[in-house]
Coordinates of C-alpha atoms in Angstrom, one line a residue:
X209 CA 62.5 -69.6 -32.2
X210 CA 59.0 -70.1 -33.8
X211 CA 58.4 -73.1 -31.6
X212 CA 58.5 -71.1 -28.6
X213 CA 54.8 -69.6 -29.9
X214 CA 53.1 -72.3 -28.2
X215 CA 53.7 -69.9 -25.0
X216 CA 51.1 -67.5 -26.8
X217 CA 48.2 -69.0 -26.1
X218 CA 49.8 -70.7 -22.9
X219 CA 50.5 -67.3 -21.0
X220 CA 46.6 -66.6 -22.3
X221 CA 45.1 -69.4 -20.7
X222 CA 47.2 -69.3 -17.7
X223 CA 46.3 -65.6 -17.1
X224 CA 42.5 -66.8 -17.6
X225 CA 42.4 -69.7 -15.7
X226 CA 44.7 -70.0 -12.9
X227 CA 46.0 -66.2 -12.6
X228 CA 47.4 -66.4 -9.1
X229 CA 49.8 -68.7 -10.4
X230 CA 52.2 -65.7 -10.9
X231 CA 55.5 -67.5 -12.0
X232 CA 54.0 -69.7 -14.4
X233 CA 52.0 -66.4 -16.0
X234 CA 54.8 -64.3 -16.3
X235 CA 57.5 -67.2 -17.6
X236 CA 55.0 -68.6 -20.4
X237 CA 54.6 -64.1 -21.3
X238 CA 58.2 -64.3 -21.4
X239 CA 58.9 -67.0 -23.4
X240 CA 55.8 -66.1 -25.6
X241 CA 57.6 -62.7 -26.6
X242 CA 60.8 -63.8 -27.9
X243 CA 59.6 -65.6 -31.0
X244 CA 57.0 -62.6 -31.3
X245 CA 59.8 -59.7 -30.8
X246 CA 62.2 -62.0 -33.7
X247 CA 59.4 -61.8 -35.8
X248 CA 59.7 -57.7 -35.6
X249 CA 63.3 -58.0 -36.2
X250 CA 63.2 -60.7 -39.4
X251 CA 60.4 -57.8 -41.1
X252 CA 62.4 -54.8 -40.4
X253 CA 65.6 -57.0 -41.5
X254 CA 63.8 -57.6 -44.8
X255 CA 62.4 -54.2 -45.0
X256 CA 66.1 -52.8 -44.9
X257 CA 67.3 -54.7 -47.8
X258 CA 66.3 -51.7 -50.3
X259 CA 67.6 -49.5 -47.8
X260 CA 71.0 -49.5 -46.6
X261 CA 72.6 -50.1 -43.6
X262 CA 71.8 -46.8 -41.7
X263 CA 68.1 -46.7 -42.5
X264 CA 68.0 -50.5 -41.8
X265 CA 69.4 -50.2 -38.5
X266 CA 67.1 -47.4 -37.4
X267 CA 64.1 -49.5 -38.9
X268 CA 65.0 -52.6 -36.6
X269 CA 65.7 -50.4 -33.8
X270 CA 62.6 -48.8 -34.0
X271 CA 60.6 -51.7 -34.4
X272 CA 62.9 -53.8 -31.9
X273 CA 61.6 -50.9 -29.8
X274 CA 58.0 -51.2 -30.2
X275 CA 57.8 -54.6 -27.6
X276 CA 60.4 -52.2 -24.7
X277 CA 57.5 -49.7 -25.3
X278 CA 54.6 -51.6 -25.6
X279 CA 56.1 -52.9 -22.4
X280 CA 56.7 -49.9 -20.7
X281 CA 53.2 -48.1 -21.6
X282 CA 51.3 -51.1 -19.6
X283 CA 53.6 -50.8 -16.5
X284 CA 53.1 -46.7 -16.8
X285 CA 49.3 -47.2 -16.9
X286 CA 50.0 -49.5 -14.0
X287 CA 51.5 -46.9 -12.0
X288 CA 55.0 -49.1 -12.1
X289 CA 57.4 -46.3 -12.3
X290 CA 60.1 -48.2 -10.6
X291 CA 59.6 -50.8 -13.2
X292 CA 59.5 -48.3 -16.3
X293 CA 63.1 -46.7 -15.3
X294 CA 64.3 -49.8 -14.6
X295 CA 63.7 -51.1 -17.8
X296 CA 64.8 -47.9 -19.3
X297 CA 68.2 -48.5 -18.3
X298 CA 68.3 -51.7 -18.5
X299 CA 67.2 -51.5 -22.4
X300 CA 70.4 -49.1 -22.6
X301 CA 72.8 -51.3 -20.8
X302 CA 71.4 -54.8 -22.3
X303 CA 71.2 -53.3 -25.8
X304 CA 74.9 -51.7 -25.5
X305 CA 76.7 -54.4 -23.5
X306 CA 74.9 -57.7 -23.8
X307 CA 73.6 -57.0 -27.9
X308 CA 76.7 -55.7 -29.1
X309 CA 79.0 -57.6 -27.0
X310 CA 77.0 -60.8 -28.3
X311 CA 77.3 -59.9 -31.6
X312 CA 80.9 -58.7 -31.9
X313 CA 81.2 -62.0 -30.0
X314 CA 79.9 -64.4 -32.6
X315 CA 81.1 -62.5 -35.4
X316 CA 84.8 -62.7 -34.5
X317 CA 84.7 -66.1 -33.9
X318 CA 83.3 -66.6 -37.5
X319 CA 85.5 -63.5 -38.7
X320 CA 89.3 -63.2 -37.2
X321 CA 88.9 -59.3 -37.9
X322 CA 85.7 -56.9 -38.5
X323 CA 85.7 -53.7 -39.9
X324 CA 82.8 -51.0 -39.3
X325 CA 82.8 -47.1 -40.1
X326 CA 85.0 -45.4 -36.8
X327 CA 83.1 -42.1 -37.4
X328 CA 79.6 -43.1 -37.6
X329 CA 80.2 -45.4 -34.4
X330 CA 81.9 -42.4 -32.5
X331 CA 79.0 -40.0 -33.8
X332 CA 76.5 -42.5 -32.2
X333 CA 78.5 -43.0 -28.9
X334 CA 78.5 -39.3 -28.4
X335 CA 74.7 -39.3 -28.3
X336 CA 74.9 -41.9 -25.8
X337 CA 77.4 -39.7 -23.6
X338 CA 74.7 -37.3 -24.0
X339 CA 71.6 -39.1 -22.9
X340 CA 73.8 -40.1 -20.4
X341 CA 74.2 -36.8 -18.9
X342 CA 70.5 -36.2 -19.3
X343 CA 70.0 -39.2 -16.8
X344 CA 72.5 -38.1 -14.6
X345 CA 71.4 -34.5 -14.2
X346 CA 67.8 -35.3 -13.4
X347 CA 68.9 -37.7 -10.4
X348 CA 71.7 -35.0 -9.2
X349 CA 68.3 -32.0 -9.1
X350 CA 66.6 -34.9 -6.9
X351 CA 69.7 -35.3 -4.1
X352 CA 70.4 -31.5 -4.0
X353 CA 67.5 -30.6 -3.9
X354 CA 66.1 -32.9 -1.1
X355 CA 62.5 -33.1 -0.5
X356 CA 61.7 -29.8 -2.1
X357 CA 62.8 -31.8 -5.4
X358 CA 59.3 -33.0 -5.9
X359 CA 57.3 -29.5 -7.9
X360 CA 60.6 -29.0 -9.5
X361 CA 61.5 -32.5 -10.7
X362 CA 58.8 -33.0 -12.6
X363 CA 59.3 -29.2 -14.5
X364 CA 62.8 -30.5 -15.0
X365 CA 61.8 -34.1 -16.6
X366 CA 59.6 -32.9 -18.8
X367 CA 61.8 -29.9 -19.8
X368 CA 64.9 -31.7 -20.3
X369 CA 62.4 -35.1 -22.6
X370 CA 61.4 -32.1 -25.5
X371 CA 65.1 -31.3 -25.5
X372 CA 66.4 -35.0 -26.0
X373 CA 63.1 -35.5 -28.5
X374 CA 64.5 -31.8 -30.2
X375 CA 68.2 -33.3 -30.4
X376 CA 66.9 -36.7 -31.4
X377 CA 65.0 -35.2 -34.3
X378 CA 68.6 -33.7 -35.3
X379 CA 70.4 -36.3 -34.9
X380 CA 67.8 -38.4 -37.4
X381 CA 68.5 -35.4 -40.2
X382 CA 72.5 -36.0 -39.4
X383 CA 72.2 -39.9 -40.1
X384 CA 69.9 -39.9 -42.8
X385 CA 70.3 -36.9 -44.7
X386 CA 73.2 -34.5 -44.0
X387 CA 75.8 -37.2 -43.0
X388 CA 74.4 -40.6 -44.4
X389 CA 77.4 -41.8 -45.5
X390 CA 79.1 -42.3 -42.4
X391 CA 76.7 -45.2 -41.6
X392 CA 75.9 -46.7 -45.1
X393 CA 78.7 -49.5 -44.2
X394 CA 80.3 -51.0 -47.1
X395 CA 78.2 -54.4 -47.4
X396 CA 77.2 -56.1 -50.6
X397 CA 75.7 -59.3 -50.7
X398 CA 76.5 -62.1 -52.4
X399 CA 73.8 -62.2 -55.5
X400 CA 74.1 -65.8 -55.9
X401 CA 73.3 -66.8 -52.3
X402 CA 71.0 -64.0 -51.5
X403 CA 67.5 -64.6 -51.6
X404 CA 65.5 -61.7 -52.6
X405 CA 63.6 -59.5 -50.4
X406 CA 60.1 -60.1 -48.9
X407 CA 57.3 -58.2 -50.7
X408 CA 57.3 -55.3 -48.9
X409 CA 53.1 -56.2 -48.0
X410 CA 54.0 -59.0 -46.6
X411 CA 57.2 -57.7 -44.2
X412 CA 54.3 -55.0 -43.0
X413 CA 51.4 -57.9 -42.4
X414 CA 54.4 -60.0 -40.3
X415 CA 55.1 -56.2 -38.4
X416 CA 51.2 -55.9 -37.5
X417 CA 50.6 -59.2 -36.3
X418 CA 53.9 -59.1 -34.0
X419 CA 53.3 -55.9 -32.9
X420 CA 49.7 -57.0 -31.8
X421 CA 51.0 -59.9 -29.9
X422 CA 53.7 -58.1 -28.1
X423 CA 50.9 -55.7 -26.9
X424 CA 48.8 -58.5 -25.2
X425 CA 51.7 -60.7 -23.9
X426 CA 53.1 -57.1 -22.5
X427 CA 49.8 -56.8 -20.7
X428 CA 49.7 -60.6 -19.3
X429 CA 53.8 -59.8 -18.2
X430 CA 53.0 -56.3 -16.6
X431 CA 50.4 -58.1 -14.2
X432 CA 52.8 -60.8 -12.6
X433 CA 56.0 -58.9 -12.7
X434 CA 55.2 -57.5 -9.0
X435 CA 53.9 -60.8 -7.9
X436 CA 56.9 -62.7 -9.2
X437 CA 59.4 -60.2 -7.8
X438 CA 58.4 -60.4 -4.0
X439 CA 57.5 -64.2 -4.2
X440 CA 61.3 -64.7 -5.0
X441 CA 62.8 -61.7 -3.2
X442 CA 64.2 -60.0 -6.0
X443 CA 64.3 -56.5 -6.4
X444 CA 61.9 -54.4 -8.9
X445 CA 65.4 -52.8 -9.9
X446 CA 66.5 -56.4 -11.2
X447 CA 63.2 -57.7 -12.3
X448 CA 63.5 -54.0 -14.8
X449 CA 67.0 -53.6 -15.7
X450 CA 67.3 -57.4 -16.3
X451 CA 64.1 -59.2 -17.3
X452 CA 62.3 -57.1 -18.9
X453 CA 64.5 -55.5 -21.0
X454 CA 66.4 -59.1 -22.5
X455 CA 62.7 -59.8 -23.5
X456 CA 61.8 -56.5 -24.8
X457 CA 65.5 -56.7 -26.7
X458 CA 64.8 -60.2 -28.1
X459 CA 64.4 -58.5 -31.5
X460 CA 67.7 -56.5 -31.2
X461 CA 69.7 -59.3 -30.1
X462 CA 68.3 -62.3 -32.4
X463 CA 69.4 -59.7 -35.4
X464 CA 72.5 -58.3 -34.7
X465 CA 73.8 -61.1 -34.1
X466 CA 72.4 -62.5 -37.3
X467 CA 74.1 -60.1 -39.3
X468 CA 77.6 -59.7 -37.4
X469 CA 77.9 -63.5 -38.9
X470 CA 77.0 -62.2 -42.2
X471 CA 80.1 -59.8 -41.4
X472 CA 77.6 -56.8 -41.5
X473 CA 79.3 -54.9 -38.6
X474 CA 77.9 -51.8 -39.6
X475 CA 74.9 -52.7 -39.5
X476 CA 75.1 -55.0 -36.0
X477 CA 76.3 -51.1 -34.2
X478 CA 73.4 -49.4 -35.8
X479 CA 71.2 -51.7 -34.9
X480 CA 72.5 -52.1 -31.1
X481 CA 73.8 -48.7 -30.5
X482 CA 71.3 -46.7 -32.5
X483 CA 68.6 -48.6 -29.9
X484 CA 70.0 -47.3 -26.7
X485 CA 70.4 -44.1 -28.4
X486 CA 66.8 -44.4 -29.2
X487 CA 65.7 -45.3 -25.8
X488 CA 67.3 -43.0 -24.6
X489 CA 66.7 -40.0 -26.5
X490 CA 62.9 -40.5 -27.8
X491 CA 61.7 -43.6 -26.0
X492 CA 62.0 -42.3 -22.1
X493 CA 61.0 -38.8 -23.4
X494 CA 58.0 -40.0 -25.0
X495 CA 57.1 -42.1 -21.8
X496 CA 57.6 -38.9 -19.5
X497 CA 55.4 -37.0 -21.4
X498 CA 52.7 -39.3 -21.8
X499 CA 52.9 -40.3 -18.0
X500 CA 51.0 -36.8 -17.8
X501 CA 48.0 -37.9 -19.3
X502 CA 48.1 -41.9 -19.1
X503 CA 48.6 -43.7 -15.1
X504 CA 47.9 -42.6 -11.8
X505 CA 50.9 -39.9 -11.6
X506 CA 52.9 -38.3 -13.6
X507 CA 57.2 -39.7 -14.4
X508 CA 59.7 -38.1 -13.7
X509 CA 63.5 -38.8 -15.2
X510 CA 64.9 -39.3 -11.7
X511 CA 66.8 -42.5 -11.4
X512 CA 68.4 -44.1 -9.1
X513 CA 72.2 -43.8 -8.0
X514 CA 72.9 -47.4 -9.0
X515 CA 71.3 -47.0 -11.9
X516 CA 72.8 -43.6 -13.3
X517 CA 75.9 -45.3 -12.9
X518 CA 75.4 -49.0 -14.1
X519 CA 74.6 -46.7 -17.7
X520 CA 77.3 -44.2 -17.3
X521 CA 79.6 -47.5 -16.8
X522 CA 77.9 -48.7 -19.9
X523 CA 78.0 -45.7 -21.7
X524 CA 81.9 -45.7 -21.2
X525 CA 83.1 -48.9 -21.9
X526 CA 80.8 -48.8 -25.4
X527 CA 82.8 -45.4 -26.4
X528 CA 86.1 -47.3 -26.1
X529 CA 85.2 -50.3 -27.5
X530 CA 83.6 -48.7 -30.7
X531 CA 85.8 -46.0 -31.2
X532 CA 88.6 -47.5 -33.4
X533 CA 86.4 -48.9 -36.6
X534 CA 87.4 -52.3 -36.0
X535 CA 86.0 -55.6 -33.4
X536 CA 87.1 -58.8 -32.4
X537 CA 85.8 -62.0 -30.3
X538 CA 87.3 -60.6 -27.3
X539 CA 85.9 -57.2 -27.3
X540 CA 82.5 -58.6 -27.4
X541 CA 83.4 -60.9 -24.5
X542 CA 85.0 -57.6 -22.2
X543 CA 81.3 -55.9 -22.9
X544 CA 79.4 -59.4 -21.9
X545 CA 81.6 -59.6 -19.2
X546 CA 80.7 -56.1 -17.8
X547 CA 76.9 -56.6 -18.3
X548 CA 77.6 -60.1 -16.4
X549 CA 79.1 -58.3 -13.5
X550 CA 76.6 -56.0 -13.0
X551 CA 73.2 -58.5 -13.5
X552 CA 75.3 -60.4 -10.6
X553 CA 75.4 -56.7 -8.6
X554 CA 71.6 -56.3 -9.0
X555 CA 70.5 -59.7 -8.5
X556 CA 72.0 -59.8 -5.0
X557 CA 70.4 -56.4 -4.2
X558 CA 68.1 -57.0 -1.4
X559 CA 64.1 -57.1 -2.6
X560 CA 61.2 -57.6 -1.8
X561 CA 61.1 -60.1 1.5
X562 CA 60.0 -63.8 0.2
X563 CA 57.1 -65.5 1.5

């Protein structure tokens, strides 16, 4: 995907020179953070050579992460709220249904069979069932409540984001320390065909530079995402759950499914399940609590019906799908198939009126 970097300095010069060209601006940002966001992924990938499957995952996650972030903290400090939980749950959903679902996918028809560790996948579905219910709950205060919701809502989000930070913090310990065998997976490469691992220097140079260009292309996409959204009547909800969060996934996608055709299942659900766990239990947490001190109001957790249930829906199917210890093509196509259904839902959800 490197030659898609010529968008880099494209989405620059558009944003400079002709900015009310809103489509253009925020198709050339697009484009421009896919190659950027692979680069994140190929570092961490190298990175977790010397480290095992579970640590590896939780690297490229992490820094998979950084661009949904990135992305996320220029909407906040826009005062985008719509667009930050859209994108929210729509990192959960895309990362759970369309990364996995990709990758299982591709690797079965490579692979008649895969194999992965059932009790590490179930222990990471359980968390998701659990940030689940912490998006549910928020959004249930908010309808009983009615419009004395408002002083305690925001109590209640911030509340309920040091829990999820508390329990993610546990959950880190239970991976890496206490229980790190249930997600060391049981892949060794091939010494003859491997190449050996990037200095680690020059994995961290690669992580800076991305990193830095997600932030400014985030910046450039931020400022045409309204624009683009009304001038073709889609909905913000769309625009979030959809757009944003394939690019902000790029990273996620490009490498699971890079390493469910190296047979590395283990690896492929750590990488796409351990990121909606992340998003969900440290990312959205992290985001509340900074919306306190960074954009024009405060975040609450409060989404929105459709929402709450386009990730419980998610958060269900995953569970069954990753619950035995073993995948095939056509559970990857049942997940794609799911996250196809509901981008069709969304995208004929009335929006903004066109011009």
């Amino acid at each position: 995907m490197n030659w898609l970097l010529v968008f880099v300095p494209v989405a620059i010069a558009l944003e400079f020179l002709t900015p009310e060209r809103h489509l253009l601006v925020f198709v050339a940002s697009c484009l421009g953070i896919v190659p950027l966001a692979g680069w994140l992924g190929q570092a961490t990938e190298q990175l977790a050579e010397r480290l095992g499957e579970g640590i590896g995952g939780l690297l490229n996650a992490t820094f998979g992460n950084a661009a949904e972030l990135i992305i996320a903290l220029a909407a906040l400090r826009a005062g985008l709220h719509d667009v930050v939980k859209a994108s929210i749950a729509g990192s959960i959903v895309g990362n759970i249904l369309l990364v996995l679902g990709a990758a299982m996918l591709a690797g079965g028809l490579r692979h008649r069979e895969q194999q992965f560790n059932p009790a590490g996948a179930r222990a990471q579905a359980t968390m998701l069932t659990l940030a689940a219910i912490a998006l549910i709950l928020p959004a249930a205060f908010q309808a009983a409540a009615g419009p004395r919701a408002a002083d305690g809502l925001g109590k209640l989000s911030v509340s309920i984001s040091l829990v999820l930070l508390a329990v993610y913090a546990l959950f880190l310990a239970f991976t890496l320390i206490t229980h790190s065998a249930l997600f060391a997976g049981s892949y060794t490469p091939d010494e003859e065909a491997h190449a050996p691992p990037w200095p680690p220097h020059r994995a961290l140079m690669l992580l800076a530079a991305a990193t830095g260009g997600i932030a400014w292309m985030s910046e450039i996409l931020v400022g045409a995402i309204e624009p683009t959204a009304h001038e073709f009547g889609l909905s913000s909800v769309f625009v979030g759950v959809f757009v944003v969060a394939i690019v902000g996934n790029a990273a996620e996608h490009t490498t699971a499914i890079t390493v469910a055709l190296k047979n590395r299942m283990d690896l492929a659900l750590s990488i796409a399940i351990g990121s909606s766990v992340q998003v969900a239990l440290f990312v959205a947490p992290v985001l509340v609590l900074v919306s306190l001190f960074l954009g024009p109001a405060p975040m609450d957790l409060a989404l929105s019906a459709g929402l709450v249930l386009t990730v419980l829906l998610s958060v269900l199917i995953t569970g069954q799908v990753a619950g035995d210890g073993r995948s095939d093509w056509l559970k990857g196509l049942q997940l794609l198939a799911v996250y196809l259904v509901l981008a069709l839902t969304f995208f004929f959800l009335p929006g903004a009126p066109t011009r």
